[in-house]
Amino acid sequence: MKGLERRHGQVVKQDWAPPISVVHAADSVLEVRWKEATSQLIRKKCAEMGVWIIGGFCSGLRGEEMVLVELAGTRNSLQFLNEISQPHLGFVITGRTKNNRASGAKFELPIARVTRGTGLQPGKWIKRLLDC
């Protein structure tokens, strides 16, 4: 009976963030794949996964909200990526999210380019994707 209730949405589990150890492992694997990539297509796929996993973890976006990231708008925030005075970059989000109910509205979600406590580098993966 429990399986039937799950399939019908009566038993709901919250969408939890992956543990930091899993995110670090994914980052390590993607970094190796990036360095070993023999084609631009493989590099682009690695960068997409890096943005999805590392960027999603650092921004707090989950699942379908990551699809709302607008890369054209996000590119503008990368011009300050190497400046120490600008430690953040912005994910430009288009559409409805948990906290933004205005339909079609765009807003910028600031995320750290490098997280000090974890050492994750979402800025590096976003730049790699946009450069592919």
JSON list of C-alpha atoms in Angstrom, two decimals:
[
{"chain": "A", "resi": 1, "resn": "MET", "atom": "CA", "xyz": [0.00, 0.00, 0.00]},
{"chain": "A", "resi": 2, "resn": "LYS", "atom": "CA", "xyz": [2.91, 2.35, 0.72]},
{"chain": "A", "resi": 3, "resn": "GLY", "atom": "CA", "xyz": [4.11, 2.15, -2.91]},
{"chain": "A", "resi": 4, "resn": "LEU", "atom": "CA", "xyz": [0.65, 3.05, -4.18]},
{"chain": "A", "resi": 5, "resn": "GLU", "atom": "CA", "xyz": [0.53, 6.06, -1.86]},
{"chain": "A", "resi": 6, "resn": "ARG", "atom": "CA", "xyz": [3.95, 7.23, -3.09]},
{"chain": "A", "resi": 7, "resn": "ARG", "atom": "CA", "xyz": [2.97, 6.94, -6.74]},
{"chain": "A", "resi": 8, "resn": "HIS", "atom": "CA", "xyz": [-0.17, 8.97, -6.14]},
{"chain": "A", "resi": 9, "resn": "GLY", "atom": "CA", "xyz": [1.71, 11.72, -4.30]},
{"chain": "A", "resi": 10, "resn": "GLN", "atom": "CA", "xyz": [0.26, 11.03, -0.86]},
{"chain": "A", "resi": 11, "resn": "VAL", "atom": "CA", "xyz": [3.72, 10.34, 0.59]},
{"chain": "A", "resi": 12, "resn": "VAL", "atom": "CA", "xyz": [5.98, 13.27, -0.16]},
{"chain": "A", "resi": 13, "resn": "LYS", "atom": "CA", "xyz": [9.67, 13.65, 0.67]},
{"chain": "A", "resi": 14, "resn": "GLN", "atom": "CA", "xyz": [11.24, 17.06, 0.55]},
{"chain": "A", "resi": 15, "resn": "ASP", "atom": "CA", "xyz": [13.80, 17.68, -2.18]},
{"chain": "A", "resi": 16, "resn": "TRP", "atom": "CA", "xyz": [17.00, 17.66, -0.12]},
{"chain": "A", "resi": 17, "resn": "ALA", "atom": "CA", "xyz": [20.31, 19.14, -1.19]},
{"chain": "A", "resi": 18, "resn": "PRO", "atom": "CA", "xyz": [23.04, 16.58, -1.84]},
{"chain": "A", "resi": 19, "resn": "PRO", "atom": "CA", "xyz": [25.66, 16.22, 0.92]},
{"chain": "A", "resi": 20, "resn": "ILE", "atom": "CA", "xyz": [28.83, 18.28, 0.43]},
{"chain": "A", "resi": 21, "resn": "SER", "atom": "CA", "xyz": [30.90, 15.11, 0.09]},
{"chain": "A", "resi": 22, "resn": "VAL", "atom": "CA", "xyz": [28.84, 14.11, -2.96]},
{"chain": "A", "resi": 23, "resn": "VAL", "atom": "CA", "xyz": [29.20, 17.58, -4.49]},
{"chain": "A", "resi": 24, "resn": "HIS", "atom": "CA", "xyz": [32.99, 17.48, -3.95]},
{"chain": "A", "resi": 25, "resn": "ALA", "atom": "CA", "xyz": [33.18, 14.02, -5.54]},
{"chain": "A", "resi": 26, "resn": "ALA", "atom": "CA", "xyz": [31.16, 15.22, -8.55]},
{"chain": "A", "resi": 27, "resn": "ASP", "atom": "CA", "xyz": [33.39, 18.28, -8.86]},
{"chain": "A", "resi": 28, "resn": "SER", "atom": "CA", "xyz": [36.52, 16.09, -8.81]},
{"chain": "A", "resi": 29, "resn": "VAL", "atom": "CA", "xyz": [35.16, 13.72, -11.45]},
{"chain": "A", "resi": 30, "resn": "LEU", "atom": "CA", "xyz": [34.07, 16.59, -13.70]},
{"chain": "A", "resi": 31, "resn": "GLU", "atom": "CA", "xyz": [37.44, 18.29, -13.33]},
{"chain": "A", "resi": 32, "resn": "VAL", "atom": "CA", "xyz": [39.24, 15.11, -14.47]},
{"chain": "A", "resi": 33, "resn": "ARG", "atom": "CA", "xyz": [36.81, 14.64, -17.38]},
{"chain": "A", "resi": 34, "resn": "TRP", "atom": "CA", "xyz": [37.32, 18.29, -18.37]},
{"chain": "A", "resi": 35, "resn": "LYS", "atom": "CA", "xyz": [41.09, 17.88, -18.49]},
{"chain": "A", "resi": 36, "resn": "GLU", "atom": "CA", "xyz": [40.87, 14.59, -20.41]},
{"chain": "A", "resi": 37, "resn": "ALA", "atom": "CA", "xyz": [38.23, 15.82, -22.88]},
{"chain": "A", "resi": 38, "resn": "THR", "atom": "CA", "xyz": [39.17, 15.22, -26.50]},
{"chain": "A", "resi": 39, "resn": "SER", "atom": "CA", "xyz": [36.43, 17.31, -28.09]},
{"chain": "A", "resi": 40, "resn": "GLN", "atom": "CA", "xyz": [34.57, 20.56, -27.53]},
{"chain": "A", "resi": 41, "resn": "LEU", "atom": "CA", "xyz": [31.30, 18.65, -27.19]},
{"chain": "A", "resi": 42, "resn": "ILE", "atom": "CA", "xyz": [32.62, 16.61, -24.24]},
{"chain": "A", "resi": 43, "resn": "ARG", "atom": "CA", "xyz": [33.90, 19.78, -22.59]},
{"chain": "A", "resi": 44, "resn": "LYS", "atom": "CA", "xyz": [30.54, 21.45, -23.03]},
{"chain": "A", "resi": 45, "resn": "LYS", "atom": "CA", "xyz": [28.75, 18.48, -21.44]},
{"chain": "A", "resi": 46, "resn": "CYS", "atom": "CA", "xyz": [31.18, 18.58, -18.48]},
{"chain": "A", "resi": 47, "resn": "ALA", "atom": "CA", "xyz": [30.64, 22.31, -18.08]},
{"chain": "A", "resi": 48, "resn": "GLU", "atom": "CA", "xyz": [26.85, 21.89, -18.20]},
{"chain": "A", "resi": 49, "resn": "MET", "atom": "CA", "xyz": [27.01, 19.27, -15.46]},
{"chain": "A", "resi": 50, "resn": "GLY", "atom": "CA", "xyz": [29.38, 21.48, -13.45]},
{"chain": "A", "resi": 51, "resn": "VAL", "atom": "CA", "xyz": [27.00, 24.43, -13.63]},
{"chain": "A", "resi": 52, "resn": "TRP", "atom": "CA", "xyz": [24.04, 22.20, -12.79]},
{"chain": "A", "resi": 53, "resn": "ILE", "atom": "CA", "xyz": [25.66, 20.50, -9.79]},
{"chain": "A", "resi": 54, "resn": "ILE", "atom": "CA", "xyz": [28.05, 23.13, -8.39]},
{"chain": "A", "resi": 55, "resn": "GLY", "atom": "CA", "xyz": [26.02, 26.21, -9.37]},
{"chain": "A", "resi": 56, "resn": "GLY", "atom": "CA", "xyz": [22.78, 24.63, -8.19]},
{"chain": "A", "resi": 57, "resn": "PHE", "atom": "CA", "xyz": [24.30, 23.63, -4.86]},
{"chain": "A", "resi": 58, "resn": "CYS", "atom": "CA", "xyz": [25.87, 27.04, -4.22]},
{"chain": "A", "resi": 59, "resn": "SER", "atom": "CA", "xyz": [22.76, 28.98, -5.23]},
{"chain": "A", "resi": 60, "resn": "GLY", "atom": "CA", "xyz": [20.24, 26.78, -3.45]},
{"chain": "A", "resi": 61, "resn": "LEU", "atom": "CA", "xyz": [18.25, 26.18, -6.63]},
{"chain": "A", "resi": 62, "resn": "ARG", "atom": "CA", "xyz": [16.79, 22.72, -7.09]},
{"chain": "A", "resi": 63, "resn": "GLY", "atom": "CA", "xyz": [15.59, 20.69, -10.05]},
{"chain": "A", "resi": 64, "resn": "GLU", "atom": "CA", "xyz": [13.33, 22.62, -12.37]},
{"chain": "A", "resi": 65, "resn": "GLU", "atom": "CA", "xyz": [14.52, 25.99, -11.03]},
{"chain": "A", "resi": 66, "resn": "MET", "atom": "CA", "xyz": [17.99, 25.44, -12.54]},
{"chain": "A", "resi": 67, "resn": "VAL", "atom": "CA", "xyz": [16.39, 25.39, -16.00]},
{"chain": "A", "resi": 68, "resn": "LEU", "atom": "CA", "xyz": [15.31, 29.00, -15.41]},
{"chain": "A", "resi": 69, "resn": "VAL", "atom": "CA", "xyz": [18.92, 30.28, -15.32]},
{"chain": "A", "resi": 70, "resn": "GLU", "atom": "CA", "xyz": [19.43, 32.59, -18.27]},
{"chain": "A", "resi": 71, "resn": "LEU", "atom": "CA", "xyz": [23.00, 32.25, -19.49]},
{"chain": "A", "resi": 72, "resn": "ALA", "atom": "CA", "xyz": [22.92, 35.38, -21.66]},
{"chain": "A", "resi": 73, "resn": "GLY", "atom": "CA", "xyz": [22.17, 37.55, -18.63]},
{"chain": "A", "resi": 74, "resn": "THR", "atom": "CA", "xyz": [24.56, 35.62, -16.41]},
{"chain": "A", "resi": 75, "resn": "ARG", "atom": "CA", "xyz": [27.40, 36.27, -18.88]},
{"chain": "A", "resi": 76, "resn": "ASN", "atom": "CA", "xyz": [27.29, 40.00, -18.01]},
{"chain": "A", "resi": 77, "resn": "SER", "atom": "CA", "xyz": [28.17, 39.30, -14.37]},
{"chain": "A", "resi": 78, "resn": "LEU", "atom": "CA", "xyz": [31.30, 37.36, -15.39]},
{"chain": "A", "resi": 79, "resn": "GLN", "atom": "CA", "xyz": [33.18, 40.48, -16.47]},
{"chain": "A", "resi": 80, "resn": "PHE", "atom": "CA", "xyz": [34.17, 40.97, -12.80]},
{"chain": "A", "resi": 81, "resn": "LEU", "atom": "CA", "xyz": [35.01, 37.30, -12.19]},
{"chain": "A", "resi": 82, "resn": "ASN", "atom": "CA", "xyz": [38.73, 37.89, -11.56]},
{"chain": "A", "resi": 83, "resn": "GLU", "atom": "CA", "xyz": [38.37, 41.08, -9.51]},
{"chain": "A", "resi": 84, "resn": "ILE", "atom": "CA", "xyz": [38.80, 40.67, -5.76]},
{"chain": "A", "resi": 85, "resn": "SER", "atom": "CA", "xyz": [36.46, 43.62, -5.12]},
{"chain": "A", "resi": 86, "resn": "GLN", "atom": "CA", "xyz": [33.58, 41.67, -6.75]},
{"chain": "A", "resi": 87, "resn": "PRO", "atom": "CA", "xyz": [33.43, 38.30, -4.95]},
{"chain": "A", "resi": 88, "resn": "HIS", "atom": "CA", "xyz": [30.00, 37.45, -6.37]},
{"chain": "A", "resi": 89, "resn": "LEU", "atom": "CA", "xyz": [28.50, 36.71, -9.74]},
{"chain": "A", "resi": 90, "resn": "GLY", "atom": "CA", "xyz": [24.85, 36.64, -10.60]},
{"chain": "A", "resi": 91, "resn": "PHE", "atom": "CA", "xyz": [22.62, 33.88, -11.86]},
{"chain": "A", "resi": 92, "resn": "VAL", "atom": "CA", "xyz": [19.94, 35.68, -13.88]},
{"chain": "A", "resi": 93, "resn": "ILE", "atom": "CA", "xyz": [16.67, 33.85, -13.34]},
{"chain": "A", "resi": 94, "resn": "THR", "atom": "CA", "xyz": [13.70, 34.18, -15.67]},
{"chain": "A", "resi": 95, "resn": "GLY", "atom": "CA", "xyz": [10.29, 33.05, -14.46]},
{"chain": "A", "resi": 96, "resn": "ARG", "atom": "CA", "xyz": [8.62, 31.86, -11.30]},
{"chain": "A", "resi": 97, "resn": "THR", "atom": "CA", "xyz": [10.55, 30.34, -8.40]},
{"chain": "A", "resi": 98, "resn": "LYS", "atom": "CA", "xyz": [9.89, 29.68, -4.72]},
{"chain": "A", "resi": 99, "resn": "ASN", "atom": "CA", "xyz": [10.31, 33.33, -3.78]},
{"chain": "A", "resi": 100, "resn": "ASN", "atom": "CA", "xyz": [9.55, 35.09, -7.05]},
{"chain": "A", "resi": 101, "resn": "ARG", "atom": "CA", "xyz": [5.93, 34.74, -8.11]},
{"chain": "A", "resi": 102, "resn": "ALA", "atom": "CA", "xyz": [5.89, 37.40, -10.84]},
{"chain": "A", "resi": 103, "resn": "SER", "atom": "CA", "xyz": [5.43, 35.65, -14.17]},
{"chain": "A", "resi": 104, "resn": "GLY", "atom": "CA", "xyz": [8.19, 36.40, -16.69]},
{"chain": "A", "resi": 105, "resn": "ALA", "atom": "CA", "xyz": [10.10, 38.64, -14.29]},
{"chain": "A", "resi": 106, "resn": "LYS", "atom": "CA", "xyz": [13.90, 38.51, -14.33]},
{"chain": "A", "resi": 107, "resn": "PHE", "atom": "CA", "xyz": [16.04, 38.87, -11.25]},
{"chain": "A", "resi": 108, "resn": "GLU", "atom": "CA", "xyz": [19.64, 38.24, -10.34]},
{"chain": "A", "resi": 109, "resn": "LEU", "atom": "CA", "xyz": [20.55, 35.71, -7.68]},
{"chain": "A", "resi": 110, "resn": "PRO", "atom": "CA", "xyz": [24.03, 36.47, -6.32]},
{"chain": "A", "resi": 111, "resn": "ILE", "atom": "CA", "xyz": [26.33, 33.52, -5.67]},
{"chain": "A", "resi": 112, "resn": "ALA", "atom": "CA", "xyz": [29.95, 33.49, -4.55]},
{"chain": "A", "resi": 113, "resn": "ARG", "atom": "CA", "xyz": [32.39, 32.84, -7.38]},
{"chain": "A", "resi": 114, "resn": "VAL", "atom": "CA", "xyz": [34.47, 30.70, -4.96]},
{"chain": "A", "resi": 115, "resn": "THR", "atom": "CA", "xyz": [33.09, 29.43, -1.68]},
{"chain": "A", "resi": 116, "resn": "ARG", "atom": "CA", "xyz": [35.63, 29.73, 1.12]},
{"chain": "A", "resi": 117, "resn": "GLY", "atom": "CA", "xyz": [34.34, 27.01, 3.42]},
{"chain": "A", "resi": 118, "resn": "THR", "atom": "CA", "xyz": [33.87, 24.35, 0.76]},
{"chain": "A", "resi": 119, "resn": "GLY", "atom": "CA", "xyz": [36.29, 25.45, -1.95]},
{"chain": "A", "resi": 120, "resn": "LEU", "atom": "CA", "xyz": [33.67, 25.00, -4.67]},
{"chain": "A", "resi": 121, "resn": "GLN", "atom": "CA", "xyz": [34.05, 27.25, -7.71]},
{"chain": "A", "resi": 122, "resn": "PRO", "atom": "CA", "xyz": [30.71, 27.85, -9.44]},
{"chain": "A", "resi": 123, "resn": "GLY", "atom": "CA", "xyz": [32.17, 30.82, -11.33]},
{"chain": "A", "resi": 124, "resn": "LYS", "atom": "CA", "xyz": [34.74, 28.61, -13.02]},
{"chain": "A", "resi": 125, "resn": "TRP", "atom": "CA", "xyz": [32.08, 26.19, -14.30]},
{"chain": "A", "resi": 126, "resn": "ILE", "atom": "CA", "xyz": [29.81, 28.98, -15.55]},
{"chain": "A", "resi": 127, "resn": "LYS", "atom": "CA", "xyz": [32.71, 30.61, -17.40]},
{"chain": "A", "resi": 128, "resn": "ARG", "atom": "CA", "xyz": [33.70, 27.28, -18.93]},
{"chain": "A", "resi": 129, "resn": "LEU", "atom": "CA", "xyz": [30.16, 26.70, -20.17]},
{"chain": "A", "resi": 130, "resn": "LEU", "atom": "CA", "xyz": [29.84, 30.15, -21.67]},
{"chain": "A", "resi": 131, "resn": "ASP", "atom": "CA", "xyz": [33.24, 29.84, -23.35]},
{"chain": "A", "resi": 132, "resn": "CYS", "atom": "CA", "xyz": [32.31, 26.51, -25.05]}
]
